[in-house]
Coordinates of C-alpha atoms in Angstrom, one line a residue:
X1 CA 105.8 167.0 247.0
X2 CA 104.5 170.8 247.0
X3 CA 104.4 172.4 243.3
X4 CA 107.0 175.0 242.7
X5 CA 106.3 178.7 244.2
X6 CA 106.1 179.5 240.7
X7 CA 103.4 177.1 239.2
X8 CA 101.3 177.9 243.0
X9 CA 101.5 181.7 242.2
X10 CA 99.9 180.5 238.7
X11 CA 97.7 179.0 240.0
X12 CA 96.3 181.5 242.7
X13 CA 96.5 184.0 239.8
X14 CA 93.8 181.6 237.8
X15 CA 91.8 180.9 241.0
X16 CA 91.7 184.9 241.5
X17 CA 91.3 185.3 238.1
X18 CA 87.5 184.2 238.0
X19 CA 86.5 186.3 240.9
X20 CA 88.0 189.0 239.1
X21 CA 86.0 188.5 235.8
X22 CA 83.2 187.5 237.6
X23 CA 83.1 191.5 239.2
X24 CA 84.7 192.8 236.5
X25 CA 87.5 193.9 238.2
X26 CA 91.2 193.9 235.7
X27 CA 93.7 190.8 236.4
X28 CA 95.5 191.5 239.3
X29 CA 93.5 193.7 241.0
X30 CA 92.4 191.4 243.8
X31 CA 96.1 190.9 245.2
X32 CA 96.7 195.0 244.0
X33 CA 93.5 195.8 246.4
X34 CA 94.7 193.8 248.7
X35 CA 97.6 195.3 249.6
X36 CA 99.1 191.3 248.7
X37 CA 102.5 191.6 247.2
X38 CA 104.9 188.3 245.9
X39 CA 106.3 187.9 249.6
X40 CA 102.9 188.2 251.7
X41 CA 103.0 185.2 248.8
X42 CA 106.0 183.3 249.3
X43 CA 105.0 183.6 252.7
X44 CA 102.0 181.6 252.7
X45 CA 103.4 179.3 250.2
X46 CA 106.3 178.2 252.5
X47 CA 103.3 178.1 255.7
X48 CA 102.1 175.1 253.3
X49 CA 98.7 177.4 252.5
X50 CA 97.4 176.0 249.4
X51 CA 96.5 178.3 246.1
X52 CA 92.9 177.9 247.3
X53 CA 93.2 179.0 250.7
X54 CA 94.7 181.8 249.7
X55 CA 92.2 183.0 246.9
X56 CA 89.8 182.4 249.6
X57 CA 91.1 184.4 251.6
X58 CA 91.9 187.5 249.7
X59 CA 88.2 187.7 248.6
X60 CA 86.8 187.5 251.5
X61 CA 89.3 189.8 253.0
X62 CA 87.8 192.0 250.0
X63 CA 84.3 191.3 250.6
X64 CA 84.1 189.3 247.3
X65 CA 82.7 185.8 246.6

C-alpha cells in the first residue's frame, strides 16, 4: 500500500532537502525554481512516481546532482 500524499510530499521535501544544502540553496527552492507546485505533486503521486523519482527529476531538470 502507497504512503499517504502527505508522508510522500515529506519525504520528497527530505530527498530535496540534501541537494539543497548540498548547493546551498534555502528549503524549498528546488520545487520554487522549478516552477513545481503541490498539484504538479499530487500529480505524480497518483502516476505512482516515487519520492525518489521525483527528486531525481527536479534536479536534473535544474541541472543539479
Amino acid at each position: 500500500m502507497p504512503r499517504p500524499f502527505q508522508s510522500w510530499k515529506d519525504h520528497l521535501k527530505s530527498l530535496l532537502g540534501r541537494t539543497e544544502a548540498n548547493y546551498d540553496l534555502a528549503p524549498g527552492e528546488a520545487l520554487q525554481a522549478s516552477h513545481t507546485t503541490d498539484g504538479d505533486l499530487l500529480e505524480l503521486y497518483s502516476f505512482g512516481w516515487t519520492a525518489e523519482e521525483t527528486a531525481r527529476a527536479i534536479t536534473e531538470t535544474l541541472g543539479l546532482r
